Tab-separated table of C-alpha atoms in Angstrom:
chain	number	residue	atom	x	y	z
A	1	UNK	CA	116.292	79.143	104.844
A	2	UNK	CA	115.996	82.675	105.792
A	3	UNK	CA	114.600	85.350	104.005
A	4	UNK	CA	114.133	88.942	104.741
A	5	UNK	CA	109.878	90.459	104.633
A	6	UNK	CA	109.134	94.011	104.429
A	7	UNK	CA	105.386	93.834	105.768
A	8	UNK	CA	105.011	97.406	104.622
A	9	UNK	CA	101.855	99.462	104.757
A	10	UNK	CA	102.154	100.260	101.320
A	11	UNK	CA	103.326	97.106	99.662
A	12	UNK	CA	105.247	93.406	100.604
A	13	UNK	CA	108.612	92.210	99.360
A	14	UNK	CA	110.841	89.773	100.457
A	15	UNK	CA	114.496	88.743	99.573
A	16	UNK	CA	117.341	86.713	100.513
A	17	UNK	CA	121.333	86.343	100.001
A	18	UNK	CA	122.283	83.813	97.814
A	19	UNK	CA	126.153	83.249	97.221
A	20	UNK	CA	126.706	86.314	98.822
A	21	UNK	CA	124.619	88.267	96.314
A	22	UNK	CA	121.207	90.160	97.619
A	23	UNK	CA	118.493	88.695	95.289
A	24	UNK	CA	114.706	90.623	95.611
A	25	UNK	CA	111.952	87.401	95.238
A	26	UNK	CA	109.867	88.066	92.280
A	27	UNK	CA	106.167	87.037	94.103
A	28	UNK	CA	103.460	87.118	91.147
A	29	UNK	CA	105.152	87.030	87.489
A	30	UNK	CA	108.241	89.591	87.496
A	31	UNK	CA	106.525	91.645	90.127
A	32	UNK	CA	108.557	91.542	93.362
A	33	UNK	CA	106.035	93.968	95.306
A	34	UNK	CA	102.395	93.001	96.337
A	35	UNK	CA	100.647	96.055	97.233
A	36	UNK	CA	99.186	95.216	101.016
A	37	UNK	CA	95.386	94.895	100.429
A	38	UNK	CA	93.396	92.177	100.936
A	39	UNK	CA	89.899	91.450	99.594
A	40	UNK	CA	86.924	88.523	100.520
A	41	UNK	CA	83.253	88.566	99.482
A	42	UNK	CA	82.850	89.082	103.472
A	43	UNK	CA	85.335	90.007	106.662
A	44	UNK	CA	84.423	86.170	108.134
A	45	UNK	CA	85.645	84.445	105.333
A	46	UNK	CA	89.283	85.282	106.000
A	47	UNK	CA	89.313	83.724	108.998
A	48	UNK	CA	87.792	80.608	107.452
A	49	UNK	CA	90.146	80.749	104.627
A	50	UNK	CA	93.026	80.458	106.980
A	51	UNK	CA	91.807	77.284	108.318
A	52	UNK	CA	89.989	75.550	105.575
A	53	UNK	CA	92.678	75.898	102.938
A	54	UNK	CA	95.962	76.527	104.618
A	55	UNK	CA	94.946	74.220	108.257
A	56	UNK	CA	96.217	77.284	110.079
A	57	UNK	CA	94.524	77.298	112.849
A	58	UNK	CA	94.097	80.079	116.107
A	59	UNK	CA	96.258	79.946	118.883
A	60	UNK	CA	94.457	81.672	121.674
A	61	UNK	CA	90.799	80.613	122.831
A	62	UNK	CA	89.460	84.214	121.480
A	63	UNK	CA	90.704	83.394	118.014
A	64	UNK	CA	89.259	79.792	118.399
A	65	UNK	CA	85.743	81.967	119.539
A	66	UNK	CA	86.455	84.059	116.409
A	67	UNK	CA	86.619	81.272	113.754
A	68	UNK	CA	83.544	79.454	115.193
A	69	UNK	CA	81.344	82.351	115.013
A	70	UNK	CA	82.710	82.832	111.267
A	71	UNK	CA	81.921	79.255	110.074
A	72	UNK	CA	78.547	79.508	111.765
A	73	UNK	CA	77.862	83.022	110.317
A	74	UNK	CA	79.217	81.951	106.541
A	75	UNK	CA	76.916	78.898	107.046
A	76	UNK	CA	73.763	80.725	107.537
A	77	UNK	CA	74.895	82.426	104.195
A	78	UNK	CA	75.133	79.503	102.492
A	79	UNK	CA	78.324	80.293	101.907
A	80	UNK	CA	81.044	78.120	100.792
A	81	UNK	CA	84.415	79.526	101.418
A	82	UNK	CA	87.104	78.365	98.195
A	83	UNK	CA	90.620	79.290	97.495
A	84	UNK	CA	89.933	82.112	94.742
A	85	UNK	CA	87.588	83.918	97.295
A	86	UNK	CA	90.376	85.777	99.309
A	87	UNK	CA	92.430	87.815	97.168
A	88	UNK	CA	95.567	89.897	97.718
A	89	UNK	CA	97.606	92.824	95.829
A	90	UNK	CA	96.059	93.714	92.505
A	91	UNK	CA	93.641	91.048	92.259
A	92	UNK	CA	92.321	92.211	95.861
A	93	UNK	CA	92.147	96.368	94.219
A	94	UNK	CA	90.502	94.578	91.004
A	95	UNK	CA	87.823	92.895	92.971
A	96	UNK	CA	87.011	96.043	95.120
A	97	UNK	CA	86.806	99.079	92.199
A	98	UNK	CA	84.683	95.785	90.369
A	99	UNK	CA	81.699	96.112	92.729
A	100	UNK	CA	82.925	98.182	96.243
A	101	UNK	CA	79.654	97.435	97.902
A	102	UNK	CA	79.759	94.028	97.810
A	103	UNK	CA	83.338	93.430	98.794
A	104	UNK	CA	85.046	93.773	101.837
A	105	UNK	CA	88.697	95.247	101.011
A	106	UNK	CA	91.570	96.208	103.659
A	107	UNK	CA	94.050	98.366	102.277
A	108	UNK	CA	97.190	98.220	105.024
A	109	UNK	CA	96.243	96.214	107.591
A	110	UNK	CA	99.488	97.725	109.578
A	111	UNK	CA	98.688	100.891	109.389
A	112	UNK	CA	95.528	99.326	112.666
A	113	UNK	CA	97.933	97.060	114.802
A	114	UNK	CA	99.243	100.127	116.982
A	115	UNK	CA	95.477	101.538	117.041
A	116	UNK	CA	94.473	101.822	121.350
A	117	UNK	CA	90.835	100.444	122.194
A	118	UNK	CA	90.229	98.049	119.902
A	119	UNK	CA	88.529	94.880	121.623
A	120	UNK	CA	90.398	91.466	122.215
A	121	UNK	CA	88.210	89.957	118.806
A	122	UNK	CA	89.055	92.859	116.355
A	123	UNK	CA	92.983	92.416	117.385
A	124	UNK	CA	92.096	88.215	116.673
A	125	UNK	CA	90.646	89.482	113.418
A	126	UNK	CA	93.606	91.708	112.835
A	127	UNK	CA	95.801	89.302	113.506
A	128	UNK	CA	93.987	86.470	111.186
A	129	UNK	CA	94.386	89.328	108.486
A	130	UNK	CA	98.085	89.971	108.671
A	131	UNK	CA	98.359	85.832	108.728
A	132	UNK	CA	96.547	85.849	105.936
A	133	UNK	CA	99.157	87.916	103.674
A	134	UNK	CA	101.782	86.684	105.429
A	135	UNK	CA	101.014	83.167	104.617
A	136	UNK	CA	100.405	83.985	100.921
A	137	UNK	CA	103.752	85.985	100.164
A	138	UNK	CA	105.683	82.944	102.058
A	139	UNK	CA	103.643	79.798	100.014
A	140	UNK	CA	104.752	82.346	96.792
A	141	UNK	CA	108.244	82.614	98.145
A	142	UNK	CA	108.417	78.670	98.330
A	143	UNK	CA	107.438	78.262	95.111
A	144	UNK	CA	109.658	80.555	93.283
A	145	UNK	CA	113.070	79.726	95.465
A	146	UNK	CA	112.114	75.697	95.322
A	147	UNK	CA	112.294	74.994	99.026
A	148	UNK	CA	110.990	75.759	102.433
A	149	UNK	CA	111.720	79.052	104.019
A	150	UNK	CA	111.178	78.958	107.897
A	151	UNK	CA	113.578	81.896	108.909
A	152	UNK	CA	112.615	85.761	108.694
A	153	UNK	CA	113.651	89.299	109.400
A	154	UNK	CA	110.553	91.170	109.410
A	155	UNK	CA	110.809	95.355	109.387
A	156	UNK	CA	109.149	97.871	111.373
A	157	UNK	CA	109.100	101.120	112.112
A	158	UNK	CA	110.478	103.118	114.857
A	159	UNK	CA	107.070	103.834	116.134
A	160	UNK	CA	103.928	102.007	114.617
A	161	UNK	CA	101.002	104.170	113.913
A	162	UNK	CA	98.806	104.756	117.413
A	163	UNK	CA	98.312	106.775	120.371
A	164	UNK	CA	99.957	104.086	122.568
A	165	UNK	CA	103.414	104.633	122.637
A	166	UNK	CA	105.111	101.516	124.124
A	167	UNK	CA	101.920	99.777	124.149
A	168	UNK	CA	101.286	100.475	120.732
A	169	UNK	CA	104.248	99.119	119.541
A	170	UNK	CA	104.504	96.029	121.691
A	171	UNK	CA	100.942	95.331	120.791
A	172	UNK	CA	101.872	95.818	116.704
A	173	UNK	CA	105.024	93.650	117.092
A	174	UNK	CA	103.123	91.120	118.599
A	175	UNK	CA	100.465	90.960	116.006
A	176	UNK	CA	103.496	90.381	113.522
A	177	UNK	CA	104.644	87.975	115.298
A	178	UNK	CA	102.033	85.679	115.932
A	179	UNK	CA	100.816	85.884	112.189
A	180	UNK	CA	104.134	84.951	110.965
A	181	UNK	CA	104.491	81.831	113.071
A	182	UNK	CA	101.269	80.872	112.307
A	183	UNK	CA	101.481	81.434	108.685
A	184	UNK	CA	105.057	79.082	109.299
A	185	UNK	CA	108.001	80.731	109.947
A	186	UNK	CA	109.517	79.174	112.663
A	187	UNK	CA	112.280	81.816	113.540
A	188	UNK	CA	111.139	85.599	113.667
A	189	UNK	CA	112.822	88.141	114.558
A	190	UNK	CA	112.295	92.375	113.444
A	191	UNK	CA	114.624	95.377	112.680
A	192	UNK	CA	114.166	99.064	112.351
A	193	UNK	CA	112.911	99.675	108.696
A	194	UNK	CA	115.378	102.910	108.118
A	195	UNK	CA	118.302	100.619	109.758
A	196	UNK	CA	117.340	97.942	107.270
A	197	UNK	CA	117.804	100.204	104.704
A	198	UNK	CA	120.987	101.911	106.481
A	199	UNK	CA	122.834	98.662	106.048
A	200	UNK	CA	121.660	97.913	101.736
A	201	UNK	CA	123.528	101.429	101.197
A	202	UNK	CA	126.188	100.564	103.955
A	203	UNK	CA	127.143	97.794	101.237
A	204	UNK	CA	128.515	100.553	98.819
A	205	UNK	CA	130.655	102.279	101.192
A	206	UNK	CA	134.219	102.426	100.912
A	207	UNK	CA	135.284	104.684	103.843
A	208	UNK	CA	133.237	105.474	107.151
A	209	UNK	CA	130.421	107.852	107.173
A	210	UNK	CA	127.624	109.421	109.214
A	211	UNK	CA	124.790	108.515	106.945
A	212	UNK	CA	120.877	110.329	107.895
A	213	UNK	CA	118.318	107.499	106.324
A	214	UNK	CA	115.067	109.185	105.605
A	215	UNK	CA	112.471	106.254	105.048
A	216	UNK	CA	109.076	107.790	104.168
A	217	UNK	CA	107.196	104.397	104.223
A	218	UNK	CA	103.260	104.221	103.755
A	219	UNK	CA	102.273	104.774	106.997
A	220	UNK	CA	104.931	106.062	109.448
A	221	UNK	CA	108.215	108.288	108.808
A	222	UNK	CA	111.609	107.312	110.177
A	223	UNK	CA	114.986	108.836	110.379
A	224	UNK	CA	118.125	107.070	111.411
A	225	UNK	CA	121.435	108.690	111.746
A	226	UNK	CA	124.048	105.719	111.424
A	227	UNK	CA	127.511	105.415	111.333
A	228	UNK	CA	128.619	103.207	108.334
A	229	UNK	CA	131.250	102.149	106.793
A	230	UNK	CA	133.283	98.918	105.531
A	231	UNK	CA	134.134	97.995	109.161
A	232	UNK	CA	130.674	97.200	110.522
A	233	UNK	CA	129.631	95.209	107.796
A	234	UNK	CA	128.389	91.949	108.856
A	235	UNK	CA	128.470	92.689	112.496
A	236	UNK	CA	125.612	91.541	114.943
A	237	UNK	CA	126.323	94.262	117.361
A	238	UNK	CA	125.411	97.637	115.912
A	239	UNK	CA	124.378	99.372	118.951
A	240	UNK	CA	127.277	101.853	118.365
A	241	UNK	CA	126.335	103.122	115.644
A	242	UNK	CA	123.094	103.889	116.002
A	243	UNK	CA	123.411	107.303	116.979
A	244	UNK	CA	119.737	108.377	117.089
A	245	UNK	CA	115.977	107.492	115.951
A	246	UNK	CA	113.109	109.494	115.094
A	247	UNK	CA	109.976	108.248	114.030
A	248	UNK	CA	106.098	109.238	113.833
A	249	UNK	CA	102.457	108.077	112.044
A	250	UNK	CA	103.185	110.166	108.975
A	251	UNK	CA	103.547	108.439	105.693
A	252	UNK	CA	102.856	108.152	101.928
A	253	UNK	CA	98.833	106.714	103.271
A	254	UNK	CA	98.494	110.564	105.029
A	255	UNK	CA	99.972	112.069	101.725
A	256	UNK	CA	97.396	110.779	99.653
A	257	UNK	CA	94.889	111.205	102.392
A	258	UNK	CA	95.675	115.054	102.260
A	259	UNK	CA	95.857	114.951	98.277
A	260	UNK	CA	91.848	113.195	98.462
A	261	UNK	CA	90.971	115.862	101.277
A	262	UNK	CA	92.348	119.571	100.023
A	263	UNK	CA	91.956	118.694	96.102
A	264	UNK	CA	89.129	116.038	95.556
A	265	UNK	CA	86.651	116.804	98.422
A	266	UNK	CA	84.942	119.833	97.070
A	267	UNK	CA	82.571	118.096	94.611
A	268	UNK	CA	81.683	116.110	97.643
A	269	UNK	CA	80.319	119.493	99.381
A	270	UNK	CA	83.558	120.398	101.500
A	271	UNK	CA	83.570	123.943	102.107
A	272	UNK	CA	79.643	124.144	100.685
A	273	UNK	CA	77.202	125.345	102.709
A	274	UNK	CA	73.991	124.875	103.950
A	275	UNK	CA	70.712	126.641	102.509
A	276	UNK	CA	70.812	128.610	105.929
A	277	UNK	CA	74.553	129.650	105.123
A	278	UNK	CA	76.022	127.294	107.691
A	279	UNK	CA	79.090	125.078	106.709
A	280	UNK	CA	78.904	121.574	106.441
A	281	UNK	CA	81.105	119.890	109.129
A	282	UNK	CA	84.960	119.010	107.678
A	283	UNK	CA	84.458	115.419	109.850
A	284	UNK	CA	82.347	114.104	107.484
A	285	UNK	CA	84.417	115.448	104.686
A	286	UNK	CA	87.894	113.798	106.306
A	287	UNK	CA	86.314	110.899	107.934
A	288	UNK	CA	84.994	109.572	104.417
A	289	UNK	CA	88.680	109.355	103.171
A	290	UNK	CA	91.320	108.406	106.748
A	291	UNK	CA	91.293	105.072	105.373
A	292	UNK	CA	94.401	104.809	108.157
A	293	UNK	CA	91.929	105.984	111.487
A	294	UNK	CA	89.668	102.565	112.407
A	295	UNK	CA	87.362	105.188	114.480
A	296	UNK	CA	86.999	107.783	111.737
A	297	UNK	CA	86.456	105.038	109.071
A	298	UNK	CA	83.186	103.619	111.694
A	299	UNK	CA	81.973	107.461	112.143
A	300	UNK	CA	81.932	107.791	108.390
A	301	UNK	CA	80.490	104.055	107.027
A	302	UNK	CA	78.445	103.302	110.259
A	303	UNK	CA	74.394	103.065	110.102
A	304	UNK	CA	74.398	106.001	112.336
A	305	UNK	CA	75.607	108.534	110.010
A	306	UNK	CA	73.263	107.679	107.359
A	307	UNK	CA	70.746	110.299	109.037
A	308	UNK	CA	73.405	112.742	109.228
A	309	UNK	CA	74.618	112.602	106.126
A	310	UNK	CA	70.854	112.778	104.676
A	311	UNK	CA	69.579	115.649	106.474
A	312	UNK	CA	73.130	117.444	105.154
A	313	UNK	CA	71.689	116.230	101.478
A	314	UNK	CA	68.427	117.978	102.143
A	315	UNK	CA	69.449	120.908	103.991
A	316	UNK	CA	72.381	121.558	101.146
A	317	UNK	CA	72.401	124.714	99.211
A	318	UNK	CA	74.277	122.413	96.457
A	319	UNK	CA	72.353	119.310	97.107
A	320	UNK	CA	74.176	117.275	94.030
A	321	UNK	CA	77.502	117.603	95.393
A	322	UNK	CA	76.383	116.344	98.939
A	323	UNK	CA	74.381	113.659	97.038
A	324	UNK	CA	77.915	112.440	96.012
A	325	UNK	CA	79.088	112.537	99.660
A	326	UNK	CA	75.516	110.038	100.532
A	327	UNK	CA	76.847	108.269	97.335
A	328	UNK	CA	80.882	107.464	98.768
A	329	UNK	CA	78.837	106.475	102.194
A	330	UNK	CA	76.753	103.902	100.819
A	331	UNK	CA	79.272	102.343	97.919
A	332	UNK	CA	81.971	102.310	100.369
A	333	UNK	CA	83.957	104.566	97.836
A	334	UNK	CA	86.830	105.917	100.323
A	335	UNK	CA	89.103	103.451	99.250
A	336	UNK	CA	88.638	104.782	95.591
A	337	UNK	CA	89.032	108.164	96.359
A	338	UNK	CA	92.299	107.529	97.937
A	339	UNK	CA	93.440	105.424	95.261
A	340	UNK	CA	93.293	108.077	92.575
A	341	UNK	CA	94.926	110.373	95.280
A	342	UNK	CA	97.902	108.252	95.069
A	343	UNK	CA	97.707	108.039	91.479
A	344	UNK	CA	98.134	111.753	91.153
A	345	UNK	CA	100.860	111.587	93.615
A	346	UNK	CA	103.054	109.310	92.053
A	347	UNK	CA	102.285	110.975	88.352
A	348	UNK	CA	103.035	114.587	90.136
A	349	UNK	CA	106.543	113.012	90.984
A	350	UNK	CA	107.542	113.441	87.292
A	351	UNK	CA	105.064	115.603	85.276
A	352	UNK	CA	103.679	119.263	86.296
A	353	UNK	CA	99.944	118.285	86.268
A	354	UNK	CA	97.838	114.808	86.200
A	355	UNK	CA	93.737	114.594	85.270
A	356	UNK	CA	92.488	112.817	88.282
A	357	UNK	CA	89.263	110.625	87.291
A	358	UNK	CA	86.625	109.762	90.087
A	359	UNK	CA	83.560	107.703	89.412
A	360	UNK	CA	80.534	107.944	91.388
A	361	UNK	CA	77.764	106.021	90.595
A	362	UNK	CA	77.001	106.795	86.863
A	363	UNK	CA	79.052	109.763	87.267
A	364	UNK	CA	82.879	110.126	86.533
A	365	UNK	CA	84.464	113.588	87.869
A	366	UNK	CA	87.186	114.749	86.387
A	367	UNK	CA	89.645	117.082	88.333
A	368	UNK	CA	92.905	118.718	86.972
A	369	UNK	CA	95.607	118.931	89.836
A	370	UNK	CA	98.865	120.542	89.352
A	371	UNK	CA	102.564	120.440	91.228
A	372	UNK	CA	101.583	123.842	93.270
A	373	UNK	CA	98.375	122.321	94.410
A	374	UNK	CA	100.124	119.624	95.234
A	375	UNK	CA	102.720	121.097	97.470
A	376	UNK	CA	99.470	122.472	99.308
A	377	UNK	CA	97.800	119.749	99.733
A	378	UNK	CA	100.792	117.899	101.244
A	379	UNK	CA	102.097	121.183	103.905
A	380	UNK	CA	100.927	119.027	106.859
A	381	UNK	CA	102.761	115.943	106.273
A	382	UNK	CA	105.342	117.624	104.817
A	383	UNK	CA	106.334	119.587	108.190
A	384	UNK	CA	106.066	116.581	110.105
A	385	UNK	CA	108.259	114.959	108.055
A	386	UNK	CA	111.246	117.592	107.826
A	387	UNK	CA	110.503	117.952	111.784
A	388	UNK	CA	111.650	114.773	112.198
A	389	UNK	CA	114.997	115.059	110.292
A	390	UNK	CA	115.637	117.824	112.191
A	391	UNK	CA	114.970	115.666	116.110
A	392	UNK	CA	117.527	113.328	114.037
A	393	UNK	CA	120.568	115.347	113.625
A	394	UNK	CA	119.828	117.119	117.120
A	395	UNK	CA	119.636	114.285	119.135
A	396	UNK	CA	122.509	112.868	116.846
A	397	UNK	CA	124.679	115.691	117.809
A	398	UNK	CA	126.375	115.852	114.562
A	399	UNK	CA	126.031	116.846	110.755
A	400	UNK	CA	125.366	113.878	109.056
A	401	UNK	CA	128.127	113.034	105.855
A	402	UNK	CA	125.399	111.622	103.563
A	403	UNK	CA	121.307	111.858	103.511
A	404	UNK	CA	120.016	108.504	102.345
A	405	UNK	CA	116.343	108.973	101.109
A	406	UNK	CA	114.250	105.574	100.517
A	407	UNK	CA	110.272	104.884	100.763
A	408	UNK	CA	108.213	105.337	98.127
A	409	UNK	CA	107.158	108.178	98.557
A	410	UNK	CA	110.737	109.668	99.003
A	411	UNK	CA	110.813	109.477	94.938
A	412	UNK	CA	108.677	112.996	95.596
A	413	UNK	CA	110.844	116.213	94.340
A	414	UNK	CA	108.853	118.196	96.608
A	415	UNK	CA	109.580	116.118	99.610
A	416	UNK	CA	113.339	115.596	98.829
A	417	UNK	CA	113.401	119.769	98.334
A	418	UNK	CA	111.725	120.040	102.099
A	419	UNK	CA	114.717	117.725	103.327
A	420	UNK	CA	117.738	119.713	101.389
A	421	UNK	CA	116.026	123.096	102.610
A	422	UNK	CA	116.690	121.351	106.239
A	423	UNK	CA	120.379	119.996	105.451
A	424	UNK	CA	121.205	122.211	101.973
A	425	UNK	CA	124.800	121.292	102.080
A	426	UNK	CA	124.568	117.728	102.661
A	427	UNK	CA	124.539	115.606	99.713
A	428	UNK	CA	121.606	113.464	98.756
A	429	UNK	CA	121.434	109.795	97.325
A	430	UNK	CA	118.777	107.157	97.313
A	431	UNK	CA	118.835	103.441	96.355
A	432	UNK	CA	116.062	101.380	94.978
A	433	UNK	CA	113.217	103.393	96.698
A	434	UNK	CA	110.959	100.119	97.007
A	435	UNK	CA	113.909	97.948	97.482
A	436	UNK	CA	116.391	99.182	99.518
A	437	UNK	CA	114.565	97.998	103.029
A	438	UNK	CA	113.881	94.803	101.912
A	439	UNK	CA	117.533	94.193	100.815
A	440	UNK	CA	119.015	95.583	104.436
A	441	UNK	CA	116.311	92.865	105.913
A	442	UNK	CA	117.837	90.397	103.671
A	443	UNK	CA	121.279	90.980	104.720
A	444	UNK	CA	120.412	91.419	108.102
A	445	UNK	CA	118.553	87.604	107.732
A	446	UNK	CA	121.844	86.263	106.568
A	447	UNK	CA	123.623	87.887	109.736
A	448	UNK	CA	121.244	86.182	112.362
A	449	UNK	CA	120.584	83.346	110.965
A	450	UNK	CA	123.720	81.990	108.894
């Protein structure tokens, strides 16, 4: 059976076609999206997971080198690994904001597989954590559809976040790959995320179109321009009408990055000073929070800032807001920060102000942010983003008919107003904004694999 998995940097789904009907899998209760974070009392206990309680097991000799020095290192611990220990979605959040210091927490894993330098272990490890997800959303598929599922369409960006280019995204796609036959799918293959999506609204066409899809997924931006219509539906060959792509690292994970940095920072110490007058470096600031940059995340958490960060404390003309900053340093509180940022974000979407709540330590911070300071906070992304849809429709060489907006953070009236100010006489739709790639994987699935 064949089913179609958005492996999204924000959240999983999966769906399939049954009699001819596109039916989204629900994957814990009714909920038919897992957010994509993944939590274990330590990072080697994945690996151990996958092979003590699913008998996955590596398939290169660095991965093989990778799970032995995990069992030995848990061992030392005394540490038994058992089912409940890995956790994913919710429960994986839960467990984090519970005690952040003593658990190790990923939040989108996809947002690294593109990332340049990283040695031949940490891509095992990254692979071993994408396995790890992947391997839970199919064992839930299985046991809500009654059967095996062995066949997938996975999506994927244009361009996967990294400095690589080509070798970014062949190194990504190959991650993806060899998770999902390790976690069991036999047949894998991967579309474009905003073509995906393309073909769930192509469904509701009745007479050809030029159709701009804006997917603004967690971690990367991508804009099709597609010609549709009832003719090409449930063709294999679409090359024709794919009439341009555009794609880059911006997403709703740099949104709520730039929320955390320009409106949460300051009772950290951004833009304090120093007793002497001098400013306190923006690195630290930034670094604490690009929960999507491996190398700012090790500046920021690593031993070697500690001594940084403590003669900032002692220097500091406002010593208890860099005390904070030392605080989100050694309680690993990024994560946090950046959740609350997306918090506001999504309540900003559809009310004019939201009370943001941070705790640190004994302390809980309360910040009010409002839809103007959110439009600041956002002018970076928010550039890229309508740069993009522009490079669409010019390398397109045509006005699209139809803008189709999807992505979760597409739902965003201040995002949707950058794209009309870009097109203004183009009419704008949108599907099921967490849905709509999954379902074009789906139908894609049933294409390939029928």
């Amino acid at each position: 059976m064949a089913i179609g998995f958005d492996y999204g940097t924000a959240n999983c789904s999966v769906a399939h076609i049954d009699n001819n009907q596109m039916r989204e899998i629900a994957l814990y209760g009714t909920d038919q999206t897992v957010p994509s974070t993944i939590s274990a009392p330590n990072a080697e206990t994945i690996s151990e997971y996958l092979y003590r309680h699913y008998q996955i097991t590596p398939c290169t000799e660095i991965g093989e080198n990778l799970l032995r020095l995990a069992i030995r290192n848990n061992e030392e611990e005394g540490w038994d690994v058992l089912p409940e220990d890995v956790c994913f979605g919710k429960e994986a959040l839960a467990q984090y904001l519970a005690d952040p210091k003593e658990v190790y927490y990923v939040k989108s894993p996809k947002s690294f597989l593109g990332a340049m330098g990283l040695s031949p272990m940490q891509l095992a490890f990254f692979e071993d954590l994408v396995c790890a997800m992947m391997a839970n959303i199919k064992h839930r598929t299985e046991l809500a559809l009654g059967r095996d599922v062995s066949q997938t369409v996975i999506g994927r960006p244009v361009n996967f976040q990294g400095r690589g280019g080509d070798k970014s995204n062949e190194q990504a796609e190959g991650i993806l790959r060899r998770a999902a036959n390790r976690a069991g799918f036999r047949d894998v293959e991967f579309q474009f995320e905003p073509v995906a999506a393309g073909l769930e609204y192509e469904a509701s066409l009745t007479q050809e179109q030029k159709v701009l899809v804006v997917d603004i997924g967690g971690g990367t931006t991508d804009c099709s321009m597609i010609a549709m219509g009832p003719q090409w539906v449930g063709r294999m060959d679409r090359q024709q009408t794919l009439l341009s792509h555009t794609g880059q690292l911006v997403g709703g994970n740099d949104l709520d990055i730039y929320i955390a940095f320009r409106q949460m920072m300051h009772p950290f110490g951004m833009g304090s000073t120093s007793i002497t007058g001098k400013m306190h470096p923006t690195t630290q600031f930034w670094n604490a929070i690009a929960i999507n940059d491996v190398q700012a995340q090790r500046q920021f958490y690593g031993r070697d800032n500690l001594p940084t960060l403590q003669m900032l404390l002692r220097d500091a003309a406002e010593p208890e807001k860099m005390a904070r900053l030392l605080k989100v340093h050694q309680d690993s509180l990024g994560y946090a920060i950046i959740k609350e940022a997306e918090n506001c974000k999504i309540a900003l979407a559809s009310a004019p102000s939201y009370g943001a709540n941070l705790k640190v330590g004994d302390e809980l911070l309360q910040l009010e942010i409002d839809t103007e300071q959110l439009a600041y906070a956002i002018t970076n992304p928010m550039q890229k983003i309508t740069a993009l849809v522009e490079e669409a429709v010019a390398q397109a060489g045509c006005q699209p008919d139809a803008i189709f907006m999807t992505g979760g953070s597409a739902r965003s009236p201040i995002l949707q107003q950058a794209v009309r100010q870009v097109l203004p006489h183009v009419p704008m739709t949108h599907g099921n904004y967490f849905g709509s790639v999954t379902a074009g994987l789906a139908r894609w699935a049933n294409i390939l694999f029928r």
